[in-house]
Each structure stands twice: as C-alpha cells, then as structure tokens.
Amino acid sequence: MPITITAFAQSPDRGRGLARDMRVRWALEEVGQPYAVRLLSFAEMKQPEHRALHPFGQIPTFEERGLALFESGAIILHIAESHAGLMPANGPARARAISWMFAALNTMEPPIVERSLSWLVERDKPWFAERQAMLDERVRVRLGELAGHMGEASWLDDGFSAGDLLMVTVLRRLDGSGLLDAFPTLTAYVARAEARPAYQRAFADQLAVFARAQAGNPFTPPN
Ligand code: GTB
C-alpha cells in the first residue's frame, strides 16, 4: 500500500499551499516517495472514522503499512528518519536539524498563527487594531532573531534539512501580511526553498486539488 496522507477537499487557503498537508507533500517529494491523498470535507474530518487516525479531527494524517500518524511535525520527523534527503547523517548535525524543527513549530509558528487567527476571528472588534499591532510586533521580534541567526547563510544549519522545510512552511503563513518584507534575508530564504523542484511539485499538486474543487464548485470563498 502506498503512503496515504489526508488534505482538505476544499482548502480555505484557496490553493496557496498554506495548510499543513503542504509540508507533508513537500517532505515526501524531497525524499522521492510516491503518495496518495485522501481528500476530506470539514464534516468528514470530524467523523469517527477519521478521528480514529487523528484524535483532533484535523488534517494532515499519514498512513503507511499499518502505521498511522498525525501532527505534521511528527510526520515530517518520521519521513526524515525513514529516507535520505531531509536529515543529516552526522549525529550533532542531526540533533541541530531536530532543534530547528522544534524551533519552527514551537517558537516561530505560535505567534504567526495567533496573528492569523486574530485577523480571522477578531477583525470586527473595536480593539482589533491595537491587538494586531501587538501581535505584529511579536512576530517581527522573532523574524529579526531568525534573520540575525541566518546572516548570509542559505539554510538554517549545514545544508537543507527538515528544519528548513518546516521553517519555510511556517514563514509562508505570513503571505500577504507584508511582515517578511522588512527582512530580505528571510524573503530570499523562502524564495530559495520555494525554487526547489520538490517544493514546486508539492505546490502544483495541492493547487490542482483546489482547481478541481473550483471547477466543480463555482463559489470562490472570500480572501
Ligand atoms: N498541530 C497540528 C499539525 O501540525 O498537524 C495542526 C493541524 C491543523 O491545524 N490542521 C488544520 C485543520 O485540520 C489544517 S492546517 N483544521 C480543521 C479543523 O481544525 O477543523 C491549518 C490551516 C488552515 C487554513 C489555512 N489557510 O487557509 O491559510 C492555513 C492553515
């Protein structure tokens, strides 16, 4: 049985590759593993059948020969440990790559996601502008620290790794916010990662899902 992952049947990101299946698709492309995608509606994600794979009723999940995983970070770690291409062989470099995976998910992603969620659910509140300025500043501080670490380097450590893959998918959540623009090191970093053939294939595949959904459903959700 091929690897099977789950993704949104109709992603609210409108094909921008911002949902977390994108990082799993990209990782599988980087290591050259074919995979199938099971597309789920929001209602299907909450059914017992899917909750048996994902206790929180979300995407992505990963299934391979009787192993079922949820949590994108755990899935990427599993892929990186099972195949060459995303994890340095050298012990200390491997440990540092894993540190960067955690940094992406535990240090960078929370303020970035909190900012996006605030825009989604709080933008009609009278205090929104004040709160958004505070959330923007929190994100800016982290971006500055990350840019400071990177300097002129191409990748976070010695060569592209699962740490970069996760970090770039997290930074891409800032798409449209303008916040990355103040950090040319980071915009170049994201562009460098997006130019990778594996990223391009993964992006094209998730975009094709959106395009097919649109063809069957002329309604275009608001941006
Ligand atoms: N910690 C989990 C992981 O890393 O796997 C989080 C998984 C998660 O948040 N999944 C989301 C989900 O299933 C999709 S990716 N949501 C449905 C639900 O909870 O009912 C999050 C996401 C959604 C939409 C956009 N977007 O439109 O830009 C971006 C990211």
PDB file of C-alpha atoms and ligand atoms in Angstrom:
ATOM      1  CA  MET A   1       0.000   0.000   0.000  1.00  0.00           C
ATOM      2  CA  PRO A   2       1.422   3.421  -0.893  1.00  0.00           C
ATOM      3  CA  ILE A   3       1.757   6.144   1.684  1.00  0.00           C
ATOM      4  CA  THR A   4      -1.583   7.903   2.089  1.00  0.00           C
ATOM      5  CA  ILE A   5      -1.975  11.370   3.528  1.00  0.00           C
ATOM      6  CA  THR A   6      -5.067  13.477   4.141  1.00  0.00           C
ATOM      7  CA  ALA A   7      -5.750  17.030   2.991  1.00  0.00           C
ATOM      8  CA  PHE A   8      -8.643  19.476   2.720  1.00  0.00           C
ATOM      9  CA  ALA A   9     -11.029  18.696  -0.153  1.00  0.00           C
ATOM     10  CA  GLN A  10     -11.559  22.478  -0.346  1.00  0.00           C
ATOM     11  CA  SER A  11      -8.711  24.280   1.327  1.00  0.00           C
ATOM     12  CA  PRO A  12      -9.615  27.674   2.789  1.00  0.00           C
ATOM     13  CA  ASP A  13      -6.188  28.859   1.611  1.00  0.00           C
ATOM     14  CA  ARG A  14      -7.509  28.796  -1.977  1.00  0.00           C
ATOM     15  CA  GLY A  15      -4.542  26.872  -3.355  1.00  0.00           C
ATOM     16  CA  ARG A  16      -1.825  28.967  -1.725  1.00  0.00           C
ATOM     17  CA  GLY A  17      -0.302  25.896  -0.091  1.00  0.00           C
ATOM     18  CA  LEU A  18      -0.637  27.253   3.437  1.00  0.00           C
ATOM     19  CA  ALA A  19      -2.449  24.298   5.017  1.00  0.00           C
ATOM     20  CA  ARG A  20      -0.286  21.768   6.790  1.00  0.00           C
ATOM     21  CA  ASP A  21      -0.630  18.988   4.231  1.00  0.00           C
ATOM     22  CA  MET A  22       1.753  21.099   2.108  1.00  0.00           C
ATOM     23  CA  ARG A  23       4.692  20.360   4.413  1.00  0.00           C
ATOM     24  CA  VAL A  24       3.993  16.620   4.261  1.00  0.00           C
ATOM     25  CA  ARG A  25       3.628  16.673   0.469  1.00  0.00           C
ATOM     26  CA  TRP A  26       6.898  18.632   0.196  1.00  0.00           C
ATOM     27  CA  ALA A  27       8.773  16.258   2.518  1.00  0.00           C
ATOM     28  CA  LEU A  28       7.606  13.225   0.538  1.00  0.00           C
ATOM     29  CA  GLU A  29       8.689  14.903  -2.698  1.00  0.00           C
ATOM     30  CA  GLU A  30      12.106  15.725  -1.204  1.00  0.00           C
ATOM     31  CA  VAL A  31      12.731  12.083  -0.310  1.00  0.00           C
ATOM     32  CA  GLY A  32      11.216  10.754  -3.537  1.00  0.00           C
ATOM     33  CA  GLN A  33       8.367   8.750  -2.003  1.00  0.00           C
ATOM     34  CA  PRO A  34       5.136   8.421  -4.006  1.00  0.00           C
ATOM     35  CA  TYR A  35       1.946   9.005  -2.060  1.00  0.00           C
ATOM     36  CA  ALA A  36      -1.813   9.070  -2.385  1.00  0.00           C
ATOM     37  CA  VAL A  37      -4.014  11.824  -0.963  1.00  0.00           C
ATOM     38  CA  ARG A  38      -7.401  11.247   0.642  1.00  0.00           C
ATOM     39  CA  LEU A  39      -9.357  14.496   0.457  1.00  0.00           C
ATOM     40  CA  LEU A  40     -11.748  15.270   3.293  1.00  0.00           C
ATOM     41  CA  SER A  41     -14.516  17.755   3.828  1.00  0.00           C
ATOM     42  CA  PHE A  42     -14.721  19.533   7.208  1.00  0.00           C
ATOM     43  CA  ALA A  43     -17.609  17.241   8.132  1.00  0.00           C
ATOM     44  CA  GLU A  44     -15.655  14.092   7.206  1.00  0.00           C
ATOM     45  CA  MET A  45     -12.726  15.223   9.365  1.00  0.00           C
ATOM     46  CA  LYS A  46     -14.982  15.122  12.427  1.00  0.00           C
ATOM     47  CA  GLN A  47     -16.349  11.617  11.760  1.00  0.00           C
ATOM     48  CA  PRO A  48     -15.244   8.697  13.967  1.00  0.00           C
ATOM     49  CA  GLU A  49     -13.502   7.065  11.000  1.00  0.00           C
ATOM     50  CA  HIS A  50     -11.095  10.000  10.654  1.00  0.00           C
ATOM     51  CA  ARG A  51     -10.848  10.616  14.404  1.00  0.00           C
ATOM     52  CA  ALA A  52      -9.513   7.078  14.714  1.00  0.00           C
ATOM     53  CA  LEU A  53      -6.491   8.403  12.788  1.00  0.00           C
ATOM     54  CA  HIS A  54      -6.492  11.938  14.176  1.00  0.00           C
ATOM     55  CA  PRO A  55      -7.940  12.441  17.661  1.00  0.00           C
ATOM     56  CA  PHE A  56      -8.473  16.158  16.989  1.00  0.00           C
ATOM     57  CA  GLY A  57     -10.298  15.636  13.715  1.00  0.00           C
ATOM     58  CA  GLN A  58      -7.779  17.541  11.594  1.00  0.00           C
ATOM     59  CA  ILE A  59      -5.513  17.141   8.593  1.00  0.00           C
ATOM     60  CA  PRO A  60      -2.844  16.068   7.800  1.00  0.00           C
ATOM     61  CA  THR A  61      -2.523  12.399   8.665  1.00  0.00           C
ATOM     62  CA  PHE A  62      -0.044   9.870   7.322  1.00  0.00           C
ATOM     63  CA  GLU A  63      -0.592   6.137   6.834  1.00  0.00           C
ATOM     64  CA  GLU A  64       1.942   3.575   5.689  1.00  0.00           C
ATOM     65  CA  ARG A  65       1.811  -0.185   6.154  1.00  0.00           C
ATOM     66  CA  GLY A  66      -0.236  -0.184   9.335  1.00  0.00           C
ATOM     67  CA  LEU A  67       1.429   2.897  10.826  1.00  0.00           C
ATOM     68  CA  ALA A  68      -0.897   5.872  11.261  1.00  0.00           C
ATOM     69  CA  LEU A  69       0.489   9.242  12.338  1.00  0.00           C
ATOM     70  CA  PHE A  70      -0.936  12.689  12.998  1.00  0.00           C
ATOM     71  CA  GLU A  71       0.782  16.028  13.822  1.00  0.00           C
ATOM     72  CA  SER A  72       2.712  17.421  10.894  1.00  0.00           C
ATOM     73  CA  GLY A  73       5.955  17.741  12.894  1.00  0.00           C
ATOM     74  CA  ALA A  74       5.883  14.066  13.885  1.00  0.00           C
ATOM     75  CA  ILE A  75       5.062  13.083  10.316  1.00  0.00           C
ATOM     76  CA  ILE A  76       7.989  15.099   8.915  1.00  0.00           C
ATOM     77  CA  LEU A  77      10.339  13.638  11.529  1.00  0.00           C
ATOM     78  CA  HIS A  78       9.215  10.122  10.621  1.00  0.00           C
ATOM     79  CA  ILE A  79       9.719  10.768   6.892  1.00  0.00           C
ATOM     80  CA  ALA A  80      13.118  12.373   7.509  1.00  0.00           C
ATOM     81  CA  GLU A  81      14.260   9.454   9.650  1.00  0.00           C
ATOM     82  CA  SER A  82      12.986   6.816   7.212  1.00  0.00           C
ATOM     83  CA  HIS A  83      14.514   8.172   3.993  1.00  0.00           C
ATOM     84  CA  ALA A  84      17.622  10.058   2.939  1.00  0.00           C
ATOM     85  CA  GLY A  85      17.334  13.713   1.989  1.00  0.00           C
ATOM     86  CA  LEU A  86      15.993  15.649   4.950  1.00  0.00           C
ATOM     87  CA  MET A  87      18.182  14.750   7.903  1.00  0.00           C
ATOM     88  CA  PRO A  88      21.979  14.945   8.168  1.00  0.00           C
ATOM     89  CA  ALA A  89      23.630  11.580   8.908  1.00  0.00           C
ATOM     90  CA  ASN A  90      26.101  13.142  11.321  1.00  0.00           C
ATOM     91  CA  GLY A  91      24.810  12.924  14.933  1.00  0.00           C
ATOM     92  CA  PRO A  92      25.314  16.530  16.102  1.00  0.00           C
ATOM     93  CA  ALA A  93      24.059  17.980  12.781  1.00  0.00           C
ATOM     94  CA  ARG A  94      21.018  15.695  13.018  1.00  0.00           C
ATOM     95  CA  ALA A  95      20.306  16.887  16.560  1.00  0.00           C
ATOM     96  CA  ARG A  96      20.589  20.501  15.406  1.00  0.00           C
ATOM     97  CA  ALA A  97      18.185  19.848  12.499  1.00  0.00           C
ATOM     98  CA  ILE A  98      15.665  18.486  15.019  1.00  0.00           C
ATOM     99  CA  SER A  99      16.178  21.597  17.185  1.00  0.00           C
ATOM    100  CA  TRP A 100      15.246  23.704  14.163  1.00  0.00           C
ATOM    101  CA  MET A 101      12.147  21.577  13.577  1.00  0.00           C
ATOM    102  CA  PHE A 102      11.035  22.330  17.128  1.00  0.00           C
ATOM    103  CA  ALA A 103      12.010  25.990  16.761  1.00  0.00           C
ATOM    104  CA  ALA A 104       9.817  26.276  13.672  1.00  0.00           C
ATOM    105  CA  LEU A 105       6.829  24.660  15.378  1.00  0.00           C
ATOM    106  CA  ASN A 106       7.219  25.867  18.969  1.00  0.00           C
ATOM    107  CA  THR A 107       8.914  29.259  18.695  1.00  0.00           C
ATOM    108  CA  MET A 108       8.032  30.697  15.286  1.00  0.00           C
ATOM    109  CA  GLU A 109       4.656  29.156  14.459  1.00  0.00           C
ATOM    110  CA  PRO A 110       2.649  30.118  17.596  1.00  0.00           C
ATOM    111  CA  PRO A 111       2.913  33.923  17.229  1.00  0.00           C
ATOM    112  CA  ILE A 112       2.423  33.678  13.461  1.00  0.00           C
ATOM    113  CA  VAL A 113      -0.699  31.534  13.812  1.00  0.00           C
ATOM    114  CA  GLU A 114      -2.064  33.667  16.639  1.00  0.00           C
ATOM    115  CA  ARG A 115      -1.740  36.717  14.398  1.00  0.00           C
ATOM    116  CA  SER A 116      -3.571  34.987  11.506  1.00  0.00           C
ATOM    117  CA  LEU A 117      -6.324  33.753  13.793  1.00  0.00           C
ATOM    118  CA  SER A 118      -6.797  37.199  15.282  1.00  0.00           C
ATOM    119  CA  TRP A 119      -7.305  38.595  11.789  1.00  0.00           C
ATOM    120  CA  LEU A 120      -9.785  35.824  11.006  1.00  0.00           C
ATOM    121  CA  VAL A 121     -11.957  35.988  14.093  1.00  0.00           C
ATOM    122  CA  GLU A 122     -11.333  39.335  15.801  1.00  0.00           C
ATOM    123  CA  ARG A 123     -11.066  41.865  12.997  1.00  0.00           C
ATOM    124  CA  ASP A 124     -14.529  43.279  13.652  1.00  0.00           C
ATOM    125  CA  LYS A 125     -13.695  44.060  17.297  1.00  0.00           C
ATOM    126  CA  PRO A 126     -13.073  47.669  18.354  1.00  0.00           C
ATOM    127  CA  TRP A 127      -9.735  46.701  19.937  1.00  0.00           C
ATOM    128  CA  PHE A 128      -8.522  44.724  16.916  1.00  0.00           C
ATOM    129  CA  ALA A 129      -6.020  47.325  15.592  1.00  0.00           C
ATOM    130  CA  GLU A 130      -4.320  47.626  18.970  1.00  0.00           C
ATOM    131  CA  ARG A 131      -4.119  43.867  19.414  1.00  0.00           C
ATOM    132  CA  GLN A 132      -2.914  43.322  15.837  1.00  0.00           C
ATOM    133  CA  ALA A 133      -0.098  45.858  16.371  1.00  0.00           C
ATOM    134  CA  MET A 134       0.990  43.897  19.437  1.00  0.00           C
ATOM    135  CA  LEU A 135       0.813  40.576  17.572  1.00  0.00           C
ATOM    136  CA  ASP A 136       2.700  42.067  14.591  1.00  0.00           C
ATOM    137  CA  GLU A 137       5.452  43.215  16.907  1.00  0.00           C
ATOM    138  CA  ARG A 138       5.751  39.768  18.480  1.00  0.00           C
ATOM    139  CA  VAL A 139       6.161  38.249  15.027  1.00  0.00           C
ATOM    140  CA  ARG A 140       8.666  40.964  14.000  1.00  0.00           C
ATOM    141  CA  VAL A 141      10.845  40.220  17.014  1.00  0.00           C
ATOM    142  CA  ARG A 142      11.019  36.534  16.101  1.00  0.00           C
ATOM    143  CA  LEU A 143      11.693  37.317  12.430  1.00  0.00           C
ATOM    144  CA  GLY A 144      14.523  39.656  13.449  1.00  0.00           C
ATOM    145  CA  GLU A 145      16.055  36.989  15.637  1.00  0.00           C
ATOM    146  CA  LEU A 146      15.795  34.381  12.895  1.00  0.00           C
ATOM    147  CA  ALA A 147      17.284  36.763  10.310  1.00  0.00           C
ATOM    148  CA  GLY A 148      20.082  37.545  12.778  1.00  0.00           C
ATOM    149  CA  HIS A 149      20.854  33.852  13.082  1.00  0.00           C
ATOM    150  CA  MET A 150      20.852  33.268   9.331  1.00  0.00           C
ATOM    151  CA  GLY A 151      23.055  36.161   8.294  1.00  0.00           C
ATOM    152  CA  GLU A 152      24.050  35.394   4.708  1.00  0.00           C
ATOM    153  CA  ALA A 153      23.626  31.608   5.074  1.00  0.00           C
ATOM    154  CA  SER A 154      21.438  29.717   2.621  1.00  0.00           C
ATOM    155  CA  TRP A 155      19.915  27.370   5.215  1.00  0.00           C
ATOM    156  CA  LEU A 156      19.467  27.273   8.968  1.00  0.00           C
ATOM    157  CA  ASP A 157      22.370  24.899   9.512  1.00  0.00           C
ATOM    158  CA  ASP A 158      24.686  22.953   7.245  1.00  0.00           C
ATOM    159  CA  GLY A 159      22.539  22.166   4.182  1.00  0.00           C
ATOM    160  CA  PHE A 160      18.784  21.987   3.600  1.00  0.00           C
ATOM    161  CA  SER A 161      17.027  19.840   6.223  1.00  0.00           C
ATOM    162  CA  ALA A 162      13.619  19.061   7.701  1.00  0.00           C
ATOM    163  CA  GLY A 163      14.224  22.107   9.932  1.00  0.00           C
ATOM    164  CA  ASP A 164      14.269  24.380   6.872  1.00  0.00           C
ATOM    165  CA  LEU A 165      11.257  22.646   5.375  1.00  0.00           C
ATOM    166  CA  LEU A 166       9.179  23.321   8.483  1.00  0.00           C
ATOM    167  CA  MET A 167      10.557  26.824   8.987  1.00  0.00           C
ATOM    168  CA  VAL A 168       9.716  27.855   5.437  1.00  0.00           C
ATOM    169  CA  THR A 169       6.182  26.478   5.632  1.00  0.00           C
ATOM    170  CA  VAL A 170       5.706  28.457   8.854  1.00  0.00           C
ATOM    171  CA  LEU A 171       7.104  31.678   7.348  1.00  0.00           C
ATOM    172  CA  ARG A 172       4.812  31.237   4.350  1.00  0.00           C
ATOM    173  CA  ARG A 173       1.833  31.708   6.700  1.00  0.00           C
ATOM    174  CA  LEU A 174       2.862  35.407   6.644  1.00  0.00           C
ATOM    175  CA  ASP A 175       1.994  35.552   2.949  1.00  0.00           C
ATOM    176  CA  GLY A 176       0.118  38.797   2.295  1.00  0.00           C
ATOM    177  CA  SER A 177       0.951  40.327   5.689  1.00  0.00           C
ATOM    178  CA  GLY A 178       3.945  42.363   4.446  1.00  0.00           C
ATOM    179  CA  LEU A 179       5.815  41.464   7.646  1.00  0.00           C
ATOM    180  CA  LEU A 180       8.517  39.441   5.890  1.00  0.00           C
ATOM    181  CA  ASP A 181       9.369  42.325   3.549  1.00  0.00           C
ATOM    182  CA  ALA A 182      11.453  44.051   6.215  1.00  0.00           C
ATOM    183  CA  PHE A 183      13.745  41.015   6.303  1.00  0.00           C
ATOM    184  CA  PRO A 184      15.352  40.478   2.872  1.00  0.00           C
ATOM    185  CA  THR A 185      17.405  37.593   4.266  1.00  0.00           C
ATOM    186  CA  LEU A 186      14.179  35.770   5.059  1.00  0.00           C
ATOM    187  CA  THR A 187      12.352  36.588   1.830  1.00  0.00           C
ATOM    188  CA  ALA A 188      15.404  35.259  -0.041  1.00  0.00           C
ATOM    189  CA  TYR A 189      15.397  32.164   2.195  1.00  0.00           C
ATOM    190  CA  VAL A 190      11.729  31.443   1.444  1.00  0.00           C
ATOM    191  CA  ALA A 191      12.267  32.052  -2.294  1.00  0.00           C
ATOM    192  CA  ARG A 192      15.300  29.720  -2.287  1.00  0.00           C
ATOM    193  CA  ALA A 193      13.225  26.971  -0.688  1.00  0.00           C
ATOM    194  CA  GLU A 194      10.250  27.550  -2.984  1.00  0.00           C
ATOM    195  CA  ALA A 195      12.550  27.164  -6.004  1.00  0.00           C
ATOM    196  CA  ARG A 196      13.384  23.578  -5.036  1.00  0.00           C
ATOM    197  CA  PRO A 197      11.890  21.121  -7.539  1.00  0.00           C
ATOM    198  CA  ALA A 198      10.328  19.079  -4.713  1.00  0.00           C
ATOM    199  CA  TYR A 199       8.546  22.160  -3.390  1.00  0.00           C
ATOM    200  CA  GLN A 200       7.332  23.017  -6.891  1.00  0.00           C
ATOM    201  CA  ARG A 201       5.848  19.543  -7.380  1.00  0.00           C
ATOM    202  CA  ALA A 202       4.127  19.596  -3.995  1.00  0.00           C
ATOM    203  CA  PHE A 203       2.745  23.080  -4.594  1.00  0.00           C
ATOM    204  CA  ALA A 204       1.443  22.139  -8.055  1.00  0.00           C
ATOM    205  CA  ASP A 205      -0.285  19.057  -6.651  1.00  0.00           C
ATOM    206  CA  GLN A 206      -2.126  20.915  -3.899  1.00  0.00           C
ATOM    207  CA  LEU A 207      -3.043  23.684  -6.352  1.00  0.00           C
ATOM    208  CA  ALA A 208      -4.527  21.091  -8.697  1.00  0.00           C
ATOM    209  CA  VAL A 209      -6.794  19.925  -5.850  1.00  0.00           C
ATOM    210  CA  PHE A 210      -8.040  23.470  -5.372  1.00  0.00           C
ATOM    211  CA  ALA A 211      -8.538  23.965  -9.123  1.00  0.00           C
ATOM    212  CA  ARG A 212     -10.558  20.741  -9.404  1.00  0.00           C
ATOM    213  CA  ALA A 213     -12.706  21.737  -6.425  1.00  0.00           C
ATOM    214  CA  GLN A 214     -13.326  25.118  -8.011  1.00  0.00           C
ATOM    215  CA  ALA A 215     -14.300  23.533 -11.319  1.00  0.00           C
ATOM    216  CA  GLY A 216     -16.965  21.517  -9.516  1.00  0.00           C
ATOM    217  CA  ASN A 217     -17.998  24.454  -7.344  1.00  0.00           C
ATOM    218  CA  PRO A 218     -18.039  27.927  -8.896  1.00  0.00           C
ATOM    219  CA  PHE A 219     -18.280  29.610  -5.484  1.00  0.00           C
ATOM    220  CA  THR A 220     -14.982  31.361  -4.662  1.00  0.00           C
ATOM    221  CA  PRO A 221     -14.567  31.957  -0.951  1.00  0.00           C
ATOM    222  CA  PRO A 222     -13.539  35.491   0.051  1.00  0.00           C
ATOM    223  CA  ASN A 223      -9.833  36.110   0.599  1.00  0.00           C
TER     224      ASN A 223
HETATM  225  N1  GTB B   1      -0.623  20.740  15.157  1.00  0.00           N
HETATM  226  C1  GTB B   1      -1.319  20.151  14.009  1.00  0.00           C
HETATM  227  C2  GTB B   1      -0.296  19.756  12.953  1.00  0.00           C
HETATM  228  O1  GTB B   1       0.770  20.367  12.899  1.00  0.00           O
HETATM  229  O2  GTB B   1      -0.557  18.810  12.192  1.00  0.00           O
HETATM  230  C3  GTB B   1      -2.319  21.176  13.500  1.00  0.00           C
HETATM  231  C4  GTB B   1      -3.166  20.605  12.369  1.00  0.00           C
HETATM  232  C5  GTB B   1      -4.119  21.655  11.844  1.00  0.00           C
HETATM  233  O3  GTB B   1      -4.182  22.800  12.357  1.00  0.00           O
HETATM  234  N2  GTB B   1      -4.853  21.286  10.809  1.00  0.00           N
HETATM  235  C6  GTB B   1      -5.802  22.193  10.206  1.00  0.00           C
HETATM  236  C7  GTB B   1      -7.182  21.562  10.257  1.00  0.00           C
HETATM  237  O4  GTB B   1      -7.358  20.390  10.045  1.00  0.00           O
HETATM  238  C8  GTB B   1      -5.433  22.434   8.740  1.00  0.00           C
HETATM  239  S1  GTB B   1      -3.854  23.234   8.574  1.00  0.00           S
HETATM  240  N3  GTB B   1      -8.196  22.389  10.509  1.00  0.00           N
HETATM  241  C9  GTB B   1      -9.556  21.962  10.524  1.00  0.00           C
HETATM  242  C10 GTB B   1     -10.116  21.852  11.898  1.00  0.00           C
HETATM  243  O5  GTB B   1      -9.375  22.023  12.880  1.00  0.00           O
HETATM  244  O6  GTB B   1     -11.320  21.598  11.986  1.00  0.00           O
HETATM  245  C11 GTB B   1      -4.219  24.876   9.270  1.00  0.00           C
HETATM  246  C12 GTB B   1      -4.531  25.888   8.204  1.00  0.00           C
HETATM  247  C13 GTB B   1      -5.808  26.040   7.743  1.00  0.00           C
HETATM  248  C14 GTB B   1      -6.093  27.025   6.798  1.00  0.00           C
HETATM  249  C15 GTB B   1      -5.075  27.837   6.333  1.00  0.00           C
HETATM  250  N4  GTB B   1      -5.355  28.855   5.383  1.00  0.00           N
HETATM  251  O7  GTB B   1      -6.493  28.966   4.898  1.00  0.00           O
HETATM  252  O8  GTB B   1      -4.446  29.653   5.032  1.00  0.00           O
HETATM  253  C16 GTB B   1      -3.788  27.663   6.800  1.00  0.00           C
HETATM  254  C17 GTB B   1      -3.522  26.690   7.745  1.00  0.00           C
END
